[in-house]
């Protein structure tokens, strides 16, 4: 059975980080940063196009326990089986070695130092219930937990505003230590999550609102295919990013235009002369933005059937226009949508493998039958079971002294 057991609670992950710090360094930590992963409910690749997203923080979290340190080098250890990283926070270099996971922390330290926050030497221990490569953005959880820990150790005004902290974490991921051209969806969800709510974000104005997504009304299930197709390793994402920027420039006729500036009417009139591939990419983003706005309205009215319908359309659009899905994810989306009590399902995250998100009636019988059907159907087709992770819409990140 590959259905994951319930995750450790947030409190258990925090306690584990504190206990591991004490065992590892022989002293108690003085602060903790904790941050959840995220699930993209709707708004696939819309974030870096300055469009809309509908997202939620999840029950799986990363906690980092830490304390100021007088050692010449900062050690960061983890329970995840990665080797301990040590570096000087005043002379950091990007690592290409086995400790490259710590590049995310270096990115946060770098961005905090740029804002004037005097991050110096510390020691830290990272513990997480966010499975690596699960489609729940373990990277955002690590980034935002680090930002919360460090702004607790070195108090900084930026910590007062979760949105500013999310933007800082995105800069860290875009910047020289990580270098991924991602949008704000992951870091925003992790920093701003609200229990029992999905978050609707305008990635241009950075205004956002929480819309109800109560656990007793909707179950959220992540089905990870555990496959990663070649294009996923940075290439596909960057290529789509480039195509979107090019399509926006040509459709709007301005160098700094984004697909957010393109309405369906503009796409239909000006799209005629556009390269067919660019037109397809633009089509996905322009109509995905429309779907996100509609889904936020539907959630406000408690209409989960409508949200599910929009999710299915989103997935069709990924397949047909954005071409970032794959056979395995398509199969699981279709399988899920044919089960009783399922509102909708779609690819979630970058694509070319990874996970589907399924929104369903959370009653126990339906949930059990859905899990069983997914495992059976997928295993029969591909010879290996998907990993199923259930979650609710959860609280966002926090940092505290201890
Ligand atoms: C990844 C990125 C996000 C977003 C999604 C696709 O998760 O990190 O910024 O672009 O893909 O919606």
CSV table of N, CA, C and O in Angstrom, one decimal, residues 289-399:
chain,number,residue,atom,x,y,z
A,289,UNK,N,-6.3,32.3,-16.7
A,289,UNK,CA,-6.6,33.5,-15.8
A,289,UNK,C,-8.1,33.6,-15.6
A,289,UNK,O,-8.6,33.9,-14.5
A,290,UNK,N,-8.9,33.5,-16.7
A,290,UNK,CA,-10.4,33.6,-16.6
A,290,UNK,C,-10.9,32.5,-15.7
A,290,UNK,O,-11.7,32.8,-14.8
A,291,UNK,N,-10.3,31.3,-15.8
A,291,UNK,CA,-10.8,30.2,-15.0
A,291,UNK,C,-10.5,30.4,-13.5
A,291,UNK,O,-11.4,30.1,-12.6
A,292,UNK,N,-9.4,31.0,-13.2
A,292,UNK,CA,-9.0,31.2,-11.8
A,292,UNK,C,-10.0,32.2,-11.1
A,292,UNK,O,-10.5,32.0,-10.0
A,293,UNK,N,-10.3,33.3,-11.9
A,293,UNK,CA,-11.3,34.2,-11.3
A,293,UNK,C,-12.6,33.6,-11.1
A,293,UNK,O,-13.3,33.8,-10.0
A,294,UNK,N,-13.0,32.8,-12.0
A,294,UNK,CA,-14.4,32.1,-11.9
A,294,UNK,C,-14.3,31.2,-10.7
A,294,UNK,O,-15.3,31.1,-10.0
A,295,UNK,N,-13.2,30.4,-10.6
A,295,UNK,CA,-13.2,29.4,-9.5
A,295,UNK,C,-13.2,30.1,-8.1
A,295,UNK,O,-13.8,29.6,-7.2
A,296,UNK,N,-12.5,31.3,-8.0
A,296,UNK,CA,-12.5,32.0,-6.7
A,296,UNK,C,-14.0,32.4,-6.4
A,296,UNK,O,-14.4,32.3,-5.2
A,297,UNK,N,-14.7,32.9,-7.4
A,297,UNK,CA,-16.1,33.3,-7.2
A,297,UNK,C,-16.9,32.0,-6.8
A,297,UNK,O,-17.7,32.1,-5.8
A,298,UNK,N,-16.7,30.9,-7.5
A,298,UNK,CA,-17.4,29.7,-7.2
A,298,UNK,C,-17.2,29.2,-5.7
A,298,UNK,O,-18.1,28.8,-5.0
A,299,UNK,N,-15.9,29.3,-5.3
A,299,UNK,CA,-15.6,28.9,-3.9
A,299,UNK,C,-16.3,29.8,-2.9
A,299,UNK,O,-16.8,29.3,-1.9
A,300,UNK,N,-16.3,31.1,-3.2
A,300,UNK,CA,-17.0,32.0,-2.3
A,300,UNK,C,-18.5,31.6,-2.2
A,300,UNK,O,-19.1,31.8,-1.1
A,301,UNK,N,-19.1,31.0,-3.2
A,301,UNK,CA,-20.5,30.6,-3.2
A,301,UNK,C,-20.6,29.2,-2.8
A,301,UNK,O,-21.7,28.6,-2.8
A,302,UNK,N,-19.5,28.5,-2.5
A,302,UNK,CA,-19.5,27.1,-2.0
A,302,UNK,C,-19.8,26.1,-3.1
A,302,UNK,O,-20.3,25.0,-2.9
A,303,UNK,N,-19.6,26.6,-4.4
A,303,UNK,CA,-20.0,25.7,-5.5
A,303,UNK,C,-18.8,24.9,-6.0
A,303,UNK,O,-18.0,25.2,-6.9
A,304,UNK,N,-18.6,23.7,-5.3
A,304,UNK,CA,-17.5,22.9,-5.6
A,304,UNK,C,-17.6,22.2,-7.0
A,304,UNK,O,-16.5,21.8,-7.6
A,305,UNK,N,-18.8,22.0,-7.4
A,305,UNK,CA,-18.9,21.4,-8.8
A,305,UNK,C,-18.3,22.3,-9.8
A,305,UNK,O,-17.7,21.8,-10.7
A,306,UNK,N,-18.6,23.6,-9.7
A,306,UNK,CA,-18.1,24.5,-10.7
A,306,UNK,C,-16.5,24.6,-10.6
A,306,UNK,O,-15.8,24.6,-11.6
A,307,UNK,N,-16.0,24.6,-9.4
A,307,UNK,CA,-14.5,24.6,-9.2
A,307,UNK,C,-14.0,23.3,-9.9
A,307,UNK,O,-13.0,23.4,-10.6
A,308,UNK,N,-14.6,22.2,-9.7
A,308,UNK,CA,-14.1,21.0,-10.3
A,308,UNK,C,-14.2,21.0,-11.8
A,308,UNK,O,-13.3,20.5,-12.5
A,309,UNK,N,-15.2,21.6,-12.3
A,309,UNK,CA,-15.4,21.7,-13.8
A,309,UNK,C,-14.2,22.6,-14.3
A,309,UNK,O,-13.6,22.2,-15.4
A,310,UNK,N,-13.9,23.6,-13.6
A,310,UNK,CA,-12.8,24.5,-14.1
A,310,UNK,C,-11.5,23.8,-14.0
A,310,UNK,O,-10.6,24.0,-14.8
A,311,UNK,N,-11.3,23.0,-12.9
A,311,UNK,CA,-10.1,22.2,-12.8
A,311,UNK,C,-9.9,21.3,-14.0
A,311,UNK,O,-8.8,21.1,-14.6
A,312,UNK,N,-11.0,20.6,-14.4
A,312,UNK,CA,-10.9,19.7,-15.5
A,312,UNK,C,-10.5,20.4,-16.8
A,312,UNK,O,-9.7,20.0,-17.6
A,313,UNK,N,-11.2,21.6,-17.0
A,313,UNK,CA,-10.8,22.4,-18.2
A,313,UNK,C,-9.4,22.8,-18.1
A,313,UNK,O,-8.7,22.9,-19.2
A,314,UNK,N,-8.9,23.2,-17.0
A,314,UNK,CA,-7.5,23.6,-16.8
A,314,UNK,C,-6.6,22.4,-17.3
A,314,UNK,O,-5.6,22.7,-18.0
A,315,UNK,N,-6.9,21.2,-16.9
A,315,UNK,CA,-6.1,20.1,-17.2
A,315,UNK,C,-6.1,19.9,-18.8
A,315,UNK,O,-5.1,19.6,-19.4
A,316,UNK,N,-7.3,20.0,-19.3
A,316,UNK,CA,-7.4,19.8,-20.8
A,316,UNK,C,-6.5,20.9,-21.5
A,316,UNK,O,-5.8,20.6,-22.5
A,317,UNK,N,-6.5,22.1,-20.9
A,317,UNK,CA,-5.7,23.1,-21.5
A,317,UNK,C,-4.2,22.9,-21.4
A,317,UNK,O,-3.4,23.2,-22.3
A,318,UNK,N,-3.8,22.3,-20.3
A,318,UNK,CA,-2.4,21.9,-20.1
A,318,UNK,C,-2.0,20.9,-21.2
A,318,UNK,O,-0.9,21.0,-21.8
A,319,UNK,N,-2.9,19.9,-21.4
A,319,UNK,CA,-2.6,18.9,-22.4
A,319,UNK,C,-2.5,19.4,-23.8
A,319,UNK,O,-1.5,19.2,-24.5
A,320,UNK,N,-3.5,20.2,-24.1
A,320,UNK,CA,-3.7,20.6,-25.5
A,320,UNK,C,-2.8,21.9,-25.9
A,320,UNK,O,-2.2,21.9,-26.9
A,321,UNK,N,-2.8,22.8,-25.0
A,321,UNK,CA,-2.2,24.1,-25.4
A,321,UNK,C,-0.8,24.3,-24.7
A,321,UNK,O,0.1,24.9,-25.3
A,322,UNK,N,-0.7,24.0,-23.5
A,322,UNK,CA,0.6,24.3,-22.8
A,322,UNK,C,1.6,23.1,-22.9
A,322,UNK,O,2.8,23.3,-22.8
A,323,UNK,N,1.0,21.9,-23.2
A,323,UNK,CA,1.8,20.7,-23.4
A,323,UNK,C,2.9,20.5,-22.3
A,323,UNK,O,4.0,20.2,-22.6
A,324,UNK,N,2.4,20.6,-21.1
A,324,UNK,CA,3.3,20.3,-19.9
A,324,UNK,C,2.8,19.1,-19.1
A,324,UNK,O,3.2,18.9,-18.0
A,325,UNK,N,1.8,18.4,-19.6
A,325,UNK,CA,1.4,17.2,-18.9
A,325,UNK,C,2.1,16.0,-19.5
A,325,UNK,O,3.1,16.1,-20.2
A,326,UNK,N,1.7,14.8,-19.1
A,326,UNK,CA,2.3,13.6,-19.6
A,326,UNK,C,1.3,12.4,-19.4
A,326,UNK,O,0.3,12.6,-18.7
A,327,UNK,N,1.6,11.3,-20.0
A,327,UNK,CA,0.6,10.2,-20.0
A,327,UNK,C,0.2,9.8,-18.6
A,327,UNK,O,-1.0,9.5,-18.4
A,328,UNK,N,1.2,9.7,-17.7
A,328,UNK,CA,0.9,9.2,-16.4
A,328,UNK,C,-0.1,10.2,-15.6
A,328,UNK,O,-1.0,9.7,-15.0
A,329,UNK,N,0.2,11.5,-15.7
A,329,UNK,CA,-0.7,12.5,-15.0
A,329,UNK,C,-2.1,12.5,-15.7
A,329,UNK,O,-3.1,12.5,-15.0
A,330,UNK,N,-2.1,12.4,-17.1
A,330,UNK,CA,-3.4,12.4,-17.8
A,330,UNK,C,-4.2,11.2,-17.3
A,330,UNK,O,-5.4,11.3,-17.1
A,331,UNK,N,-3.5,10.1,-17.2
A,331,UNK,CA,-4.2,8.9,-16.8
A,331,UNK,C,-4.9,9.0,-15.4
A,331,UNK,O,-6.0,8.7,-15.2
A,332,UNK,N,-4.1,9.5,-14.5
A,332,UNK,CA,-4.6,9.6,-13.1
A,332,UNK,C,-5.7,10.7,-13.0
A,332,UNK,O,-6.7,10.5,-12.2
A,333,UNK,N,-5.6,11.7,-13.8
A,333,UNK,CA,-6.7,12.8,-13.8
A,333,UNK,C,-8.0,12.2,-14.3
A,333,UNK,O,-9.0,12.3,-13.7
A,334,UNK,N,-7.9,11.4,-15.4
A,334,UNK,CA,-9.1,10.9,-16.0
A,334,UNK,C,-9.7,9.8,-15.0
A,334,UNK,O,-10.9,9.8,-14.8
A,335,UNK,N,-8.8,9.0,-14.5
A,335,UNK,CA,-9.2,7.9,-13.5
A,335,UNK,C,-10.0,8.6,-12.4
A,335,UNK,O,-11.0,8.2,-11.9
A,336,UNK,N,-9.4,9.6,-11.8
A,336,UNK,CA,-9.9,10.3,-10.6
A,336,UNK,C,-11.3,10.9,-11.0
A,336,UNK,O,-12.3,10.7,-10.2
A,337,UNK,N,-11.4,11.6,-12.2
A,337,UNK,CA,-12.6,12.2,-12.5
A,337,UNK,C,-13.8,11.3,-12.8
A,337,UNK,O,-14.9,11.6,-12.7
A,338,UNK,N,-13.4,10.0,-13.0
A,338,UNK,CA,-14.5,9.0,-13.2
A,338,UNK,C,-14.9,8.3,-11.9
A,338,UNK,O,-15.7,7.4,-11.9
A,339,UNK,N,-14.4,8.7,-10.8
A,339,UNK,CA,-14.8,8.1,-9.5
A,339,UNK,C,-15.9,8.9,-8.8
A,339,UNK,O,-16.0,10.1,-9.0
A,340,UNK,N,-16.8,8.2,-8.1
A,340,UNK,CA,-17.9,8.9,-7.4
A,340,UNK,C,-17.4,9.9,-6.4
A,340,UNK,O,-16.3,9.7,-5.7
A,341,UNK,N,-18.0,11.1,-6.4
A,341,UNK,CA,-17.7,12.1,-5.4
A,341,UNK,C,-16.5,12.9,-5.7
A,341,UNK,O,-16.1,13.8,-4.9
A,342,UNK,N,-15.9,12.8,-6.9
A,342,UNK,CA,-14.8,13.7,-7.3
A,342,UNK,C,-15.3,14.9,-8.1
A,342,UNK,O,-16.1,14.7,-9.0
A,343,UNK,N,-15.0,16.1,-7.6
A,343,UNK,CA,-15.4,17.3,-8.3
A,343,UNK,C,-14.6,17.6,-9.5
A,343,UNK,O,-15.0,18.0,-10.5
A,344,UNK,N,-13.3,17.4,-9.3
A,344,UNK,CA,-12.4,17.7,-10.5
A,344,UNK,C,-10.9,17.3,-10.1
A,344,UNK,O,-10.6,17.0,-9.0
A,345,UNK,N,-10.1,17.3,-11.1
A,345,UNK,CA,-8.7,17.0,-10.9
A,345,UNK,C,-7.9,17.6,-12.0
A,345,UNK,O,-8.4,17.9,-13.1
A,346,UNK,N,-6.6,17.9,-11.7
A,346,UNK,CA,-5.7,18.5,-12.8
A,346,UNK,C,-4.3,18.3,-12.4
A,346,UNK,O,-4.0,18.0,-11.2
A,347,UNK,N,-3.4,18.6,-13.3
A,347,UNK,CA,-2.0,18.6,-13.1
A,347,UNK,C,-1.8,19.8,-12.1
A,347,UNK,O,-2.4,20.8,-12.2
A,348,UNK,N,-0.8,19.6,-11.2
A,348,UNK,CA,-0.5,20.7,-10.3
A,348,UNK,C,1.0,20.9,-10.3
A,348,UNK,O,1.8,19.9,-10.3
A,349,UNK,N,1.5,22.1,-10.4
A,349,UNK,CA,2.9,22.4,-10.4
A,349,UNK,C,3.4,22.5,-11.8
A,349,UNK,O,2.7,22.7,-12.8
A,350,UNK,N,4.8,22.5,-12.0
A,350,UNK,CA,5.4,22.7,-13.2
A,350,UNK,C,5.0,21.8,-14.4
A,350,UNK,O,4.8,22.3,-15.5
A,351,UNK,N,4.9,20.5,-14.1
A,351,UNK,CA,4.5,19.6,-15.2
A,351,UNK,C,5.5,18.6,-15.6
A,351,UNK,O,6.5,18.4,-14.9
A,352,UNK,N,5.3,17.9,-16.7
A,352,UNK,CA,6.1,16.9,-17.3
A,352,UNK,C,6.4,15.7,-16.3
A,352,UNK,O,7.5,15.3,-16.1
A,353,UNK,N,5.3,15.3,-15.6
A,353,UNK,CA,5.4,14.3,-14.6
A,353,UNK,C,4.9,15.0,-13.3
A,353,UNK,O,4.0,15.9,-13.4
A,354,UNK,N,5.3,14.5,-12.2
A,354,UNK,CA,4.8,15.1,-10.9
A,354,UNK,C,3.4,14.6,-10.5
A,354,UNK,O,3.1,13.5,-10.7
A,355,UNK,N,2.6,15.6,-10.1
A,355,UNK,CA,1.4,15.2,-9.3
A,355,UNK,C,0.2,15.8,-10.0
A,355,UNK,O,0.2,16.8,-10.6
A,356,UNK,N,-1.0,15.1,-9.6
A,356,UNK,CA,-2.3,15.7,-9.9
A,356,UNK,C,-2.9,16.1,-8.6
A,356,UNK,O,-2.6,15.4,-7.5
A,357,UNK,N,-3.7,17.1,-8.6
A,357,UNK,CA,-4.5,17.5,-7.4
A,357,UNK,C,-6.0,17.1,-7.7
A,357,UNK,O,-6.5,17.3,-8.8
A,358,UNK,N,-6.6,16.5,-6.7
A,358,UNK,CA,-8.0,16.0,-6.8
A,358,UNK,C,-8.8,16.6,-5.7
A,358,UNK,O,-8.4,16.5,-4.6
A,359,UNK,N,-9.9,17.2,-6.1
A,359,UNK,CA,-10.8,17.8,-5.2
A,359,UNK,C,-12.0,16.9,-5.1
A,359,UNK,O,-12.7,16.5,-6.1
A,360,UNK,N,-12.4,16.5,-3.8
A,360,UNK,CA,-13.4,15.4,-3.7
A,360,UNK,C,-14.3,15.6,-2.5
A,360,UNK,O,-13.9,16.3,-1.5
A,361,UNK,N,-15.4,15.0,-2.5
A,361,UNK,CA,-16.3,14.9,-1.3
A,361,UNK,C,-15.5,14.1,-0.2
A,361,UNK,O,-15.0,13.0,-0.5
A,362,UNK,N,-15.4,14.7,1.0
A,362,UNK,CA,-14.5,14.1,2.0
A,362,UNK,C,-15.1,13.1,2.8
A,362,UNK,O,-14.4,12.6,3.8
A,363,UNK,N,-16.3,12.6,2.5
A,363,UNK,CA,-16.9,11.6,3.4
A,363,UNK,C,-16.0,10.3,3.3
A,363,UNK,O,-15.4,10.0,2.3
A,364,UNK,N,-16.0,9.6,4.4
A,364,UNK,CA,-15.0,8.5,4.6
A,364,UNK,C,-15.1,7.5,3.5
A,364,UNK,O,-14.0,7.0,2.9
A,365,UNK,N,-16.3,7.0,3.2
A,365,UNK,CA,-16.5,5.9,2.2
A,365,UNK,C,-15.9,6.4,0.9
A,365,UNK,O,-15.2,5.6,0.2
A,366,UNK,N,-16.3,7.6,0.5
A,366,UNK,CA,-15.9,8.1,-0.8
A,366,UNK,C,-14.3,8.2,-0.9
A,366,UNK,O,-13.7,7.8,-1.8
A,367,UNK,N,-13.8,8.7,0.2
A,367,UNK,CA,-12.3,8.9,0.3
A,367,UNK,C,-11.6,7.6,0.2
A,367,UNK,O,-10.6,7.4,-0.6
A,368,UNK,N,-12.1,6.6,0.9
A,368,UNK,CA,-11.4,5.3,0.9
A,368,UNK,C,-11.5,4.6,-0.5
A,368,UNK,O,-10.6,4.1,-1.0
A,369,UNK,N,-12.8,4.7,-1.1
A,369,UNK,CA,-13.0,4.1,-2.4
A,369,UNK,C,-12.1,4.8,-3.4
A,369,UNK,O,-11.5,4.2,-4.3
A,370,UNK,N,-12.0,6.1,-3.3
A,370,UNK,CA,-11.1,6.9,-4.3
A,370,UNK,C,-9.7,6.5,-4.2
A,370,UNK,O,-9.0,6.2,-5.2
A,371,UNK,N,-9.2,6.4,-3.0
A,371,UNK,CA,-7.8,6.0,-2.8
A,371,UNK,C,-7.5,4.6,-3.4
A,371,UNK,O,-6.5,4.4,-4.1
A,372,UNK,N,-8.4,3.7,-3.1
A,372,UNK,CA,-8.3,2.3,-3.6
A,372,UNK,C,-8.3,2.3,-5.1
A,372,UNK,O,-7.5,1.6,-5.7
A,373,UNK,N,-9.3,3.0,-5.7
A,373,UNK,CA,-9.4,3.0,-7.2
A,373,UNK,C,-8.2,3.6,-7.8
A,373,UNK,O,-7.7,3.1,-8.9
A,374,UNK,N,-7.6,4.6,-7.2
A,374,UNK,CA,-6.4,5.2,-7.9
A,374,UNK,C,-5.2,4.3,-7.8
A,374,UNK,O,-4.5,4.1,-8.8
A,375,UNK,N,-5.1,3.6,-6.7
A,375,UNK,CA,-3.9,2.7,-6.5
A,375,UNK,C,-4.1,1.5,-7.5
A,375,UNK,O,-3.1,1.2,-8.2
A,376,UNK,N,-5.3,1.0,-7.5
A,376,UNK,CA,-5.5,-0.2,-8.3
A,376,UNK,C,-5.3,0.1,-9.8
A,376,UNK,O,-4.6,-0.5,-10.5
A,377,UNK,N,-6.1,1.2,-10.2
A,377,UNK,CA,-6.1,1.5,-11.7
A,377,UNK,C,-4.7,1.9,-12.2
A,377,UNK,O,-4.3,1.5,-13.3
A,378,UNK,N,-4.0,2.7,-11.4
A,378,UNK,CA,-2.7,3.2,-11.8
A,378,UNK,C,-1.7,2.1,-11.9
A,378,UNK,O,-0.9,2.0,-12.8
A,379,UNK,N,-1.7,1.2,-10.8
A,379,UNK,CA,-0.8,0.1,-10.8
A,379,UNK,C,-1.0,-0.8,-11.9
A,379,UNK,O,0.0,-1.3,-12.5
A,380,UNK,N,-2.3,-1.1,-12.2
A,380,UNK,CA,-2.5,-2.0,-13.4
A,380,UNK,C,-2.0,-1.4,-14.7
A,380,UNK,O,-1.4,-2.2,-15.5
A,381,UNK,N,-2.0,-0.1,-14.8
A,381,UNK,CA,-1.6,0.5,-16.0
A,381,UNK,C,-0.1,0.6,-16.1
A,381,UNK,O,0.5,0.4,-17.2
A,382,UNK,N,0.6,1.0,-15.0
A,382,UNK,CA,2.0,1.4,-15.1
A,382,UNK,C,2.9,0.5,-14.2
A,382,UNK,O,4.1,0.7,-14.2
A,383,UNK,N,2.3,-0.4,-13.5
A,383,UNK,CA,3.2,-1.4,-12.8
A,383,UNK,C,3.7,-0.9,-11.5
A,383,UNK,O,4.5,-1.5,-10.8
A,384,UNK,N,3.4,0.3,-11.1
A,384,UNK,CA,3.8,0.9,-9.8
A,384,UNK,C,2.7,1.8,-9.3
A,384,UNK,O,2.0,2.4,-10.1
A,385,UNK,N,2.6,1.9,-8.0
A,385,UNK,CA,1.5,2.7,-7.4
A,385,UNK,C,1.9,4.2,-7.3
A,385,UNK,O,3.1,4.5,-7.2
A,386,UNK,N,0.9,5.0,-7.4
A,386,UNK,CA,1.2,6.5,-7.2
A,386,UNK,C,1.3,6.7,-5.7
A,386,UNK,O,0.9,5.8,-4.9
A,387,UNK,N,1.9,7.8,-5.3
A,387,UNK,CA,1.9,8.1,-3.8
A,387,UNK,C,0.7,9.1,-3.6
A,387,UNK,O,0.7,10.1,-4.3
A,388,UNK,N,-0.1,8.7,-2.6
A,388,UNK,CA,-1.3,9.6,-2.4
A,388,UNK,C,-1.1,10.3,-1.1
A,388,UNK,O,-0.8,9.7,0.0
A,389,UNK,N,-1.3,11.6,-1.1
A,389,UNK,CA,-1.1,12.5,0.1
A,389,UNK,C,-2.3,13.3,0.3
A,389,UNK,O,-2.7,14.1,-0.6
A,390,UNK,N,-3.0,13.1,1.4
A,390,UNK,CA,-4.2,13.8,1.7
A,390,UNK,C,-3.9,15.1,2.5
A,390,UNK,O,-2.9,15.0,3.3
A,391,UNK,N,-4.6,16.1,2.2
A,391,UNK,CA,-4.3,17.4,3.0
A,391,UNK,C,-5.6,18.2,3.2
A,391,UNK,O,-6.5,18.0,2.5
A,392,UNK,N,-5.5,19.1,4.1
A,392,UNK,CA,-6.5,20.2,4.2
A,392,UNK,C,-5.8,21.5,3.8
A,392,UNK,O,-4.6,21.5,3.7
A,393,UNK,N,-6.6,22.5,3.6
A,393,UNK,CA,-6.0,23.9,3.4
A,393,UNK,C,-5.5,24.3,4.8
A,393,UNK,O,-6.3,24.5,5.7
A,394,UNK,N,-4.2,24.6,4.9
A,394,UNK,CA,-3.6,24.8,6.2
A,394,UNK,C,-3.1,26.2,6.5
A,394,UNK,O,-3.1,27.0,5.6
A,395,UNK,N,-2.6,26.4,7.7
A,395,UNK,CA,-2.1,27.6,8.1
A,395,UNK,C,-0.7,27.9,7.5
A,395,UNK,O,0.0,26.9,7.3
A,396,UNK,N,-0.3,29.1,7.3
A,396,UNK,CA,1.0,29.4,6.7
A,396,UNK,C,2.1,29.5,7.7
A,396,UNK,O,2.0,28.9,8.9
A,397,UNK,N,3.2,30.1,7.3
A,397,UNK,CA,4.4,30.0,8.1
A,397,UNK,C,4.4,30.8,9.4
A,397,UNK,O,3.6,31.8,9.5
A,398,UNK,N,5.3,30.5,10.3
A,398,UNK,CA,5.5,31.3,11.5
A,398,UNK,C,6.9,31.1,12.0
A,398,UNK,O,7.6,30.1,11.7
A,399,UNK,N,7.3,32.1,12.8
A,399,UNK,CA,8.6,32.0,13.5
A,399,UNK,C,8.4,32.4,14.9
A,399,UNK,O,7.6,33.2,15.2
